[in-house]
């Protein structure tokens, strides 16, 4: 049981989806309660997982001896003999480390809150929750997979339930938003697919290859010695082609010794495409694929539409988790596998982050629709993630991961707030309200918490993230990029305060007034159900703002590993590539 | 370097204050949520008692640590990899101890005053909650030994200021003023972040102690100058220095006791305090620019104060001006003078604001509701309250800088330090501006005194009205008492007494020279004050006699509109940002439409290719099929055995071959 906890987390929602379909569709309360129970169980599981982290350290890791995984589960899945093309291996490999531990926790929290927020949905509830669970399962799968194929499978599969959830339960322009979301994300994942195939052609699984060439009788007995032997033989070209086991294993991809010499993405004798290294191009393609999902300007225009049209709980999941899939993918795949890319492109990536930050904030300032404003503020916050990544030091990466987590909590709260208002009046326009604080004081307090947390008020989780990112980018200013870049980034602090406070002043302060067409009587203060979704988030935002170490301890080790890989391996790779290109 | 005092266990006192206030703030906040705030006085009384305990603890801390030594303590806050990146740390040294005393004392006074001032307000819980939270935040800045921690609490005082300025947020003007204060400060805070970033980049620590040990002798100017600019910007925002001063006059929308505590005595001085804390990090060009900025701010603030009829607005401009003086002091070789003025100013300005609050409270009850209770044109009969008048005059005299009052000594120290600087740098304009400002300060204060207390024609009709409770009298009298020279020394004209020594111990150590004395400076400043005061009093009387008919003079308009600063801010900053936000929104729409157009083109191409598929390709195939069928039928003839027909076909074939070859 214990060793399968990751799989349980992934498959529990998928099983729940099937169970949901078996429940009677007339009994809506039962459906809701079942969904609540199932997501709560996932939450408990992930809490157990997070709090027992150091107790069951993973073992049997021959791929990346320096990288510590807390849990690792591997099963053979597909092994095909392709004759002259070697062998194809796809494994079911899931693992937990510092990069995804926080994301799993975040997903569990947000998905649970999302069910509470879905309480008011009446239309085809059975289908709704079945899709919701499918989405949940693929989210967990995406965060936990360490096999590229498996990751890609979940990554793509996420689109399907999301498309229907927006397209069937959404607002007036739901079809447009759904198709836009689908097309954008799909085109992003095409770039990822290309690189995935390139990687498959270039990388071998040293463990399976060792068995194949007869070094050891079976996988269980493989040790570091054998892997070294495989690497030696591989570099000398001693292994015949048909004995090579090509793999999608991301851990194998992170070690440059597993690349077949002379293959497309290999460092040694890799191809030279008109003065460009395929590895750099692969990095850029992956990067492009993930920043569409993130999203970064100028690939962000699907986000406001998807958010505005999606029903509240789906907006919450979208902003709270799905954006982080993009960010997490960036950290795990391009940074881990092509660490030289981030060294080479730190400056352009930082510029992209800066543009997202400023451009997103300026757009938020211009928005008249509360939900759109929040959507653009998400774009701005993802700019911080890019900036933290571009700094590629411990502060920057920790800041980026902290931003992913804190933004997940805060943006969920923000979208719930927009939902609370929309439920009452079916109007989200800022200009339709004034002085709401006099009618809905408790709601106003929640709004203030969410707004202030989002623009980085100390005491809330967002501040820790922002300050870490700033420390990160200032530390490398002068080396990776000029000092004006971090200075311009501080403008983001001003703009975010400006759009939130301006909204607060217009909607919540002043004398009470609402647009005459709206039903004034509906403006009741928060209900118990709304408290039960807003309060836990507010408390979590507060706790992670006061005790940052609670979260930082989770990610520290992996971040240090990643920094090491970027700085050492990345430096070596970059030098090798430049030599190869004759520069 | 100060002597390091090592005592374990003592850190619980400062932490105790912070925790106690957090606790108090939480209690009052929760009480405010229950809507039915307990009506009895006892609940508010508890708040005052807690504030009193704070003061007591601050006093214990102050007395416990011997003069000239410091105590520090750290708790890790953000850490990974077994090493702490950021600490929550305390640094108890002379300036923080003194500042802590000032903050808790004035907070205590304001709490007592609020007993009566806020007694009729429904949202008392919220008020007292934020008052306590403010004390936490302010003491967090004061006792902090870590720059990032200062920033954390710096934002938190901004938050308290936001909620207290907008306390009556049903008034749109108050909500707007709160926003303006926060956002203008936020712009300056971006500078603070720059300073922090540069500090982290070069030193890798935020601990003030560690920074002091590192020293800055070997640090290149390319680090020190941006870092200094950053911290200076942060300080300029909080301390309302040019061009950030626009938020402070609007901040007067908050309740008067709040103005006294936050926007006169403590929070606005936090910028000056920050500069004192990091004075050793500031390179010479930054210090020089501080003198210029300070002089300009002092002059602009004082000048803008001479026209207003709003009792609090005059005082707000005066605060800006005095903060300018403090900045001048921080820029000279004697930064202790800036801190010195900060402390004396805290008492007399808080006193003035509480007096203004008492007066406004009084006229709220006396005047009919359509009349503005803050407008000095409506204020008469105040001279019958002798205690109020004398308290006001004492505080005003301290502000003007008349001998025998605390303000005289601190202002004198700044002028002497500035004189020393002018001498060294050979630029005399700041000194001239400062002297001129001294005269204007006396002018606007005595004008205000005349407007408030001089006898008026309508006075005869109204006998002594109103009554001030002890809750108002006690703090005002105490603060007025602390505006006398006795606060500083027993000798009325001696600057270098205990306060000065205490302050210079920490922040003037590198420069051991005593403050240069110059009789000329002293006499000129006293002369300026007397001259200004005479003209100001005359002006006030004249305004009363002419029924406040102001001439529409350009100087008057310039002062009345605060140098057009608000209009410029509106026109350039706000409009500029809004305009660019509109254009980015337009760009966004453009991107979107471009992409939609792209997709549409794709769809159109798809349709064309479908048409092509159906008509041309399928059509060709079909045509070919039909043609071949036809041809087949025709060709059947070839094999029909008709020799002539076969020959004909042969001719056609050969001709075709020939054509192909030629071509």
XYZ file of C-alpha atoms in Angstrom, chain A:
583
model
C 0.000 0.000 0.000
C 2.620 2.492 1.073
C 4.811 1.969 -1.950
C 1.855 2.477 -4.260
C 0.630 5.703 -2.749
C 1.529 7.742 -5.841
C -0.428 5.435 -8.083
C -3.338 5.549 -5.688
C -3.302 9.326 -5.883
C -3.346 9.189 -9.672
C -5.920 6.451 -10.087
C -8.303 7.275 -7.273
C -9.902 10.097 -9.277
C -10.018 7.936 -12.393
C -11.792 5.183 -10.490
C -14.055 7.820 -8.964
C -14.954 8.937 -12.472
C -16.134 5.435 -13.295
C -17.980 5.133 -9.995
C -19.647 8.486 -10.645
C -20.982 7.157 -13.903
C -22.522 4.260 -12.031
C -24.363 6.459 -9.556
C -27.967 7.407 -10.293
C -28.080 10.748 -12.031
C -31.289 11.882 -10.289
C -29.671 11.823 -6.879
C -27.660 15.008 -7.188
C -26.822 15.236 -3.521
C -25.281 11.795 -3.618
C -23.141 12.760 -6.595
C -21.949 15.880 -4.822
C -21.229 14.088 -1.594
C -19.368 11.368 -3.388
C -17.240 13.936 -5.222
C -16.582 15.759 -1.984
C -15.613 12.560 -0.227
C -13.334 11.381 -2.990
C -11.452 14.683 -3.324
C -11.213 14.939 0.436
C -9.701 11.490 0.533
C -7.167 12.578 -2.090
C -6.382 15.617 0.015
C -5.801 13.476 3.086
C -3.624 11.108 1.094
C -1.503 13.900 -0.275
C -1.178 15.434 3.185
C -0.028 12.077 4.542
C 2.366 11.835 1.647
C 3.808 15.298 2.233
C 4.105 14.984 5.990
C 5.747 11.577 5.899
C 8.250 12.606 3.292
C 11.554 11.856 4.907
C 10.356 8.602 6.418
C 10.397 6.378 3.363
C 13.251 7.450 1.170
C 13.176 5.929 -2.276
C 15.793 3.420 -3.244
C 16.884 1.511 -6.310
C 17.607 4.591 -8.285
C 20.273 3.831 -10.781
C 19.509 6.582 -13.247
C 20.296 9.714 -11.349
C 22.231 8.824 -8.214
C 22.556 12.470 -7.155
C 18.892 13.274 -7.355
C 16.821 12.192 -4.411
C 13.302 11.075 -4.976
C 11.080 10.599 -2.011
C 8.966 7.984 -3.733
C 9.529 6.156 -6.943
C 7.426 3.577 -8.608
C 8.387 1.849 -11.825
C 6.679 -0.879 -13.767
C 7.492 -2.171 -17.193
C 4.713 -1.155 -19.518
C 5.566 -1.373 -23.191
C 8.694 -3.102 -24.488
C 8.849 -3.593 -28.233
C 11.558 -5.132 -30.302
C 12.007 -3.051 -33.420
C 14.790 -5.123 -34.887
C 17.397 -2.877 -36.391
C 15.918 0.157 -34.668
C 16.708 -1.281 -31.264
C 14.073 -1.665 -28.627
C 11.361 0.685 -27.485
C 10.715 0.984 -23.785
C 7.927 2.908 -22.159
C 7.680 2.440 -18.444
C 5.127 3.440 -15.919
C 7.464 5.595 -13.855
C 6.074 7.960 -11.263
C 8.052 9.728 -8.581
C 7.854 12.458 -6.020
C 10.549 15.021 -5.376
C 10.768 18.665 -4.403
C 9.626 19.929 -7.765
C 6.240 18.219 -7.704
C 5.509 17.602 -4.021
C 4.105 21.103 -3.607
C 2.149 20.808 -6.829
C 0.471 17.591 -5.666
C -0.510 19.251 -2.422
C -1.766 22.301 -4.296
C -3.800 20.158 -6.681
C -5.365 18.246 -3.821
C -6.359 21.467 -2.055
C -7.697 23.199 -5.150
C -9.573 20.162 -6.445
C -11.262 19.723 -3.080
C -12.263 23.390 -2.929
C -13.378 23.104 -6.539
C -15.953 20.469 -5.577
C -17.379 22.768 -2.910
C -17.565 25.501 -5.527
C -19.414 23.099 -7.853
C -22.247 22.647 -5.378
C -24.548 24.995 -7.259
C -24.122 23.283 -10.616
C -27.348 21.566 -11.623
C -26.971 20.803 -15.309
C -25.978 17.204 -16.056
C -24.185 16.792 -12.786
C -23.124 13.222 -13.423
C -21.254 14.067 -16.580
C -19.772 17.094 -14.899
C -18.257 15.198 -12.016
C -17.102 12.343 -14.247
C -15.161 14.858 -16.345
C -13.974 16.632 -13.233
C -12.492 13.401 -11.935
C -10.900 12.618 -15.281
C -9.314 16.038 -15.139
C -8.149 15.473 -11.581
C -6.579 12.127 -12.424
C -4.713 13.484 -15.409
C -3.497 16.456 -13.365
C -1.999 14.178 -10.725
C -0.616 11.935 -13.445
C 0.986 14.848 -15.197
C 2.671 16.109 -12.057
C 3.917 12.710 -10.966
C 5.060 11.031 -14.186
C 8.749 10.777 -14.804
C 8.413 8.985 -18.090
C 8.081 11.477 -20.917
C 5.545 9.346 -22.772
C 3.394 8.969 -19.691
C 3.724 12.671 -18.967
C 2.707 13.541 -22.487
C -0.222 11.189 -22.318
C -1.585 12.844 -19.198
C -0.656 16.301 -20.470
C -2.714 15.785 -23.616
C -5.460 13.931 -21.883
C -6.062 16.906 -19.607
C -7.354 18.835 -22.608
C -10.266 16.565 -23.208
C -12.228 16.991 -19.946
C -11.247 20.647 -19.839
C -12.617 21.204 -23.320
C -15.954 19.709 -22.413
C -16.129 21.345 -18.997
C -15.709 24.768 -20.549
C -17.680 23.987 -23.683
C -20.721 22.484 -21.959
C -20.960 24.204 -18.593
C -19.501 27.576 -19.559
C -20.887 31.047 -20.137
C -22.389 32.607 -23.261
C -19.317 32.302 -25.477
C -18.303 28.902 -24.163
C -17.809 27.173 -27.512
C -15.463 29.864 -28.728
C -13.463 29.815 -25.503
C -13.291 26.039 -25.414
C -12.049 25.649 -28.942
C -9.568 28.459 -28.474
C -8.210 26.853 -25.330
C -8.022 23.515 -27.088
C -6.253 24.770 -30.192
C -3.710 26.820 -28.286
C -2.739 24.057 -25.917
C -2.719 21.469 -28.636
C -0.391 23.488 -30.833
C 1.858 23.956 -27.814
C 1.996 20.252 -27.215
C 2.954 19.562 -30.822
C 6.292 21.230 -30.171
C 6.709 19.057 -27.129
C 5.860 15.977 -29.157
C 8.569 16.724 -31.733
C 11.218 16.968 -29.033
C 9.882 13.889 -27.316
C 10.416 11.854 -30.459
C 13.883 13.330 -30.908
C 14.732 12.380 -27.363
C 13.389 8.891 -27.833
C 15.649 8.407 -30.822
C 18.682 9.645 -28.926
C 18.433 8.225 -25.445
C 18.847 4.706 -24.159
C 17.809 3.203 -20.897
C 21.123 2.122 -19.344
C 19.492 -0.356 -16.986
C 17.520 -2.234 -19.601
C 20.406 -2.050 -22.038
C 22.683 -3.612 -19.441
C 20.282 -6.550 -19.230
C 19.972 -6.673 -22.997
C 23.684 -6.909 -23.656
C 23.987 -9.547 -21.027
C 25.866 -7.736 -18.283
C 23.349 -8.846 -15.698
C 20.570 -11.394 -15.743
C 17.750 -9.073 -14.641
C 16.905 -5.482 -13.862
C 16.905 -5.907 -10.094
C 20.606 -6.680 -10.000
C 21.801 -3.679 -11.954
C 24.187 -1.484 -10.019
C 26.227 1.619 -10.693
C 29.104 -0.463 -11.965
C 27.027 -1.965 -14.736
C 25.674 1.387 -15.746
C 29.154 2.765 -16.029
C 30.047 -0.178 -18.183
C 27.088 0.484 -20.440
C 28.093 4.120 -20.709
C 31.632 3.135 -21.610
C 30.515 0.714 -24.260
C 27.990 3.188 -25.593
C 30.542 5.946 -25.959
C 32.845 3.607 -27.856
C 30.022 2.420 -30.068
C 30.450 -1.171 -28.951
C 26.773 -1.882 -28.457
C 25.051 -3.127 -31.607
C 22.061 -1.100 -32.730
C 19.507 -3.806 -32.176
C 20.557 -4.159 -28.542
C 19.974 -0.501 -27.665
C 16.863 0.027 -25.561
C 15.440 3.420 -26.518
C 13.506 5.001 -23.712
C 11.204 7.833 -22.707
C 12.546 7.787 -19.170
C 13.137 11.415 -18.146
C 15.706 10.444 -15.576
C 17.740 8.708 -18.233
C 17.366 11.796 -20.418
C 18.821 13.996 -17.717
C 22.157 12.184 -17.913
C 24.060 13.119 -21.072
C 25.924 9.807 -20.930
C 22.749 8.012 -21.976
C 22.659 9.759 -25.325
C 23.758 7.627 -28.238
C 26.863 9.226 -29.771
C 26.047 10.747 -33.100
C 22.317 10.798 -32.508
C 20.369 13.992 -33.105
C 20.324 15.326 -29.585
C 23.601 13.940 -28.378
C 26.276 16.241 -27.103
C 29.063 14.157 -28.555
C 29.006 14.314 -32.291
C 25.465 15.566 -32.420
C 24.154 17.214 -35.521
C 24.948 20.720 -36.636
C 21.968 22.297 -38.320
C 23.249 25.295 -40.178
C 25.271 26.548 -37.255
C 22.568 25.704 -34.717
C 22.680 22.862 -32.308
C 19.605 20.615 -32.358
C 19.793 20.556 -28.568
C 19.271 24.301 -28.418
C 16.417 24.052 -30.873
C 14.915 21.256 -28.811
C 15.167 23.429 -25.711
C 13.410 26.279 -27.473
C 10.651 24.026 -28.806
C 9.981 22.597 -25.354
C 10.088 26.063 -23.901
C 7.630 27.327 -26.474
C 5.324 24.402 -25.819
C 5.218 25.029 -22.120
C 4.937 28.811 -22.160
C 1.784 28.530 -24.216
C 0.359 26.542 -21.349
C 1.889 28.861 -18.744
C 0.943 31.277 -20.466
C 3.442 33.971 -21.307
C 2.813 36.996 -23.502
C 2.217 36.826 -26.496
C 0.673 33.350 -26.220
C -1.737 34.230 -23.461
C -4.881 35.329 -25.230
C -6.631 32.008 -24.681
C -6.500 32.560 -20.938
C -8.879 35.514 -20.404
C -11.496 33.960 -22.661
C -11.236 30.529 -21.117
C -11.489 32.025 -17.628
C -14.383 34.299 -18.365
C -16.438 31.597 -20.015
C -15.585 28.701 -17.722
C -17.849 28.016 -14.742
C -16.363 29.165 -11.421
C -14.941 25.823 -10.240
C -13.314 25.230 -13.605
C -11.785 28.710 -13.577
C -10.429 27.854 -10.183
C -8.875 24.608 -11.385
C -7.607 26.278 -14.533
C -5.887 29.151 -12.735
C -4.970 27.217 -9.647
C -3.491 24.123 -11.229
C -3.404 23.991 -15.008
C -1.198 27.053 -15.393
C 1.240 25.418 -13.012
C 1.427 22.362 -15.228
C 3.107 24.620 -17.759
C 5.461 26.054 -15.177
C 6.204 22.645 -13.712
C 6.868 21.245 -17.174
C 9.377 24.027 -17.745
C 11.254 23.175 -14.581
C 11.206 19.431 -15.064
C 11.808 18.973 -18.765
C 13.693 21.713 -20.609
C 15.662 22.759 -17.548
C 16.487 19.237 -16.463
C 17.236 17.703 -19.842
C 18.767 20.667 -21.684
C 20.320 22.693 -18.868
C 22.595 24.516 -21.317
C 19.538 26.096 -22.913
C 18.636 28.136 -19.878
C 22.216 29.321 -19.621
C 22.200 30.384 -23.234
C 18.763 31.993 -23.250
C 18.528 33.449 -19.740
C 18.279 37.008 -21.005
C 15.514 36.507 -23.593
C 13.569 34.418 -21.092
C 13.895 37.143 -18.498
C 12.702 39.675 -21.069
C 9.713 37.469 -21.775
C 9.029 37.332 -18.042
C 9.322 41.093 -17.762
C 6.963 41.621 -20.677
C 4.435 39.191 -19.226
C 4.639 40.943 -15.898
C 4.251 44.499 -17.130
C 1.989 43.806 -20.066
C -0.269 41.551 -18.028
C -0.510 44.119 -15.260
C -1.280 46.958 -17.641
C -3.993 44.890 -19.253
C -5.445 44.040 -15.872
C -5.642 47.749 -15.178
C -7.687 48.288 -18.327
C -10.199 45.483 -17.715
C -13.816 46.226 -16.899
C -14.724 42.650 -16.060
C -13.571 41.415 -12.653
C -12.829 37.927 -13.911
C -10.784 39.208 -16.818
C -8.815 41.406 -14.459
C -7.969 38.367 -12.365
C -7.066 36.405 -15.476
C -4.600 39.057 -16.582
C -3.131 39.231 -13.110
C -2.415 35.507 -13.539
C -0.477 36.303 -16.688
C 1.514 38.873 -14.738
C 2.255 36.421 -11.947
C 3.423 33.797 -14.379
C 5.865 36.463 -15.519
C 7.402 36.175 -12.070
C 7.751 32.424 -12.574
C 9.630 32.996 -15.815
C 11.837 35.585 -14.163
C 12.662 33.232 -11.309
C 13.519 30.479 -13.761
C 15.700 32.811 -15.798
C 17.766 33.594 -12.710
C 18.583 29.858 -12.407
C 19.856 30.159 -8.845
C 18.391 28.745 -5.661
C 16.543 31.952 -4.770
C 15.067 32.369 -8.218
C 13.942 28.763 -8.616
C 12.588 28.561 -5.088
C 10.788 31.817 -5.779
C 9.344 30.418 -8.997
C 8.101 27.276 -7.257
C 6.769 29.294 -4.344
C 5.007 31.552 -6.800
C 3.412 28.544 -8.477
C 2.132 27.330 -5.139
C 1.052 30.661 -3.706
C -0.533 31.807 -6.929
C -2.396 28.522 -7.038
C -3.975 29.281 -3.691
C -4.480 32.997 -4.239
C -5.871 32.863 -7.751
C -8.261 30.110 -6.666
C -9.514 32.414 -3.987
C -9.801 35.298 -6.435
C -11.881 33.303 -8.892
C -14.084 32.033 -6.096
C -14.663 35.637 -5.122
C -15.666 36.540 -8.643
C -17.954 33.512 -8.535
C -19.587 34.576 -5.288
C -20.569 37.865 -6.844
C -21.627 36.298 -10.127
C -23.850 33.776 -8.352
C -25.787 36.612 -6.784
C -26.274 39.059 -9.608
C -24.967 37.439 -12.798
C -22.906 40.516 -13.429
C -19.150 40.744 -13.111
C -18.623 44.278 -14.366
C -16.645 46.420 -11.974
C -18.675 49.481 -12.881
C -21.938 47.811 -11.819
C -21.079 48.021 -8.141
C -20.068 50.526 -5.544
C -19.808 50.398 -1.774
C -20.348 46.650 -1.507
C -18.539 46.616 1.819
C -21.633 47.995 3.506
C -23.817 45.123 2.353
C -21.294 42.299 2.409
C -18.699 43.056 5.091
C -17.425 39.497 5.517
C -17.143 39.079 1.773
C -15.194 42.337 1.607
C -12.714 41.059 4.174
C -12.129 37.965 2.029
C -11.696 40.158 -1.034
C -9.199 42.330 0.782
C -7.217 39.286 1.903
C -7.140 37.860 -1.607
C -6.295 41.172 -3.283
C -3.566 42.104 -0.839
C -2.128 38.605 -0.945
C -2.090 38.701 -4.713
C -0.130 41.919 -4.965
C 2.435 40.639 -2.522
C 1.604 42.078 0.863
C 3.995 40.697 3.484
C 2.287 38.216 5.741
C 0.740 36.395 2.789
C 2.270 33.670 0.658
C 2.611 35.826 -2.444
C 5.153 38.067 -0.779
C 7.622 35.257 -0.091
C 7.440 34.223 -3.722
C 7.930 37.726 -5.065
C 10.778 38.610 -2.765
C 12.616 35.360 -3.533
C 12.265 35.982 -7.246
C 13.544 39.513 -6.799
C 16.526 38.324 -4.781
C 17.191 35.762 -7.486
C 17.125 38.173 -10.396
C 19.060 40.875 -8.596
C 21.780 38.386 -7.671
C 22.465 37.524 -11.290
C 21.962 41.050 -12.617
C 25.207 42.118 -14.160
C 26.116 38.531 -15.046
C 23.181 37.125 -16.966
C 21.426 40.330 -17.752
C 21.781 44.055 -17.177
C 20.649 45.744 -13.997
C 17.825 47.635 -15.672
C 15.878 44.422 -16.075
C 15.240 43.706 -12.397
C 14.700 47.426 -11.841
C 11.955 47.459 -14.458
C 10.460 44.391 -12.815
C 9.844 46.385 -9.652
C 7.308 48.313 -11.717
C 5.175 45.183 -11.558
C 4.848 45.678 -7.804
C 3.378 49.125 -8.341
C 0.984 48.147 -11.107
C -0.414 45.141 -9.280
C -1.166 47.252 -6.214
C -2.714 49.846 -8.488
C -5.203 47.596 -10.250
C -6.273 45.771 -7.134
C -6.680 48.850 -4.977
C -8.465 50.708 -7.716
C -10.909 47.830 -8.049
C -11.343 47.697 -4.304
C -12.084 51.391 -4.183
C -14.539 51.304 -7.064
C -16.455 48.184 -6.131
C -16.298 47.929 -2.373
C -15.803 51.421 -0.974
C -17.835 54.558 -1.345
C -21.595 54.736 -0.922
C -23.597 51.633 -1.717
C -24.916 51.484 -5.255
C -25.507 48.761 -7.795
C -26.709 48.850 -11.337
C -30.491 49.274 -11.152
C -31.229 46.186 -13.266
C -29.564 43.929 -10.735
C -31.506 42.350 -7.926
C -30.403 44.232 -4.862
C -32.034 41.759 -2.517
C -29.734 39.012 -3.716
C -26.713 40.744 -2.220
C -26.523 38.692 0.958
C -23.266 38.177 2.743
C -21.332 34.915 2.526
C -23.145 31.656 3.106
C -21.684 28.795 5.111
C -20.729 26.968 1.935
C -18.875 30.016 0.662
C -17.096 30.406 3.970
C -16.055 26.786 3.784
C -14.275 27.354 0.497
C -12.824 30.819 1.105
C -11.690 30.502 4.713
C -9.409 27.463 4.295
C -7.699 29.154 1.367
C -7.289 32.396 3.320
C -5.790 30.485 6.236
C -3.442 28.550 3.958
C -2.313 31.756 2.245
C -1.640 33.266 5.634
C 0.203 30.246 7.043
C 2.460 29.913 4.027
C 3.143 33.638 4.238
C 4.242 33.505 7.847
C 6.029 30.140 7.852
C 7.655 29.863 4.442
C 9.910 27.064 5.612
C 6.962 24.694 5.721
C 6.967 24.759 1.965
C 10.592 25.552 1.219
C 11.728 22.432 3.033
C 9.839 20.345 0.513
C 11.529 21.808 -2.497
C 15.004 22.651 -1.214
C 16.815 19.484 -2.119
C 15.486 19.149 -5.618
C 16.031 22.827 -6.299
C 19.634 22.458 -5.213
C 20.000 19.450 -7.500
C 18.486 21.393 -10.351
C 20.729 24.395 -9.752
C 23.718 22.075 -9.715
C 22.651 20.424 -12.957
C 22.076 23.793 -14.620
C 25.327 25.282 -13.499
C 27.692 22.326 -13.840
C 26.153 20.084 -16.455
C 24.762 23.060 -18.324
C 28.142 24.749 -18.440
C 29.827 21.594 -19.688
C 27.172 20.977 -22.294
C 27.296 24.541 -23.509
C 31.050 24.391 -23.925
C 30.771 21.080 -25.798
C 28.058 22.421 -28.075
C 29.947 25.582 -28.881
C 32.994 23.489 -29.671
C 30.915 21.283 -31.887
C 29.546 24.268 -33.737
C 33.056 25.535 -34.156
C 32.603 28.731 -32.227
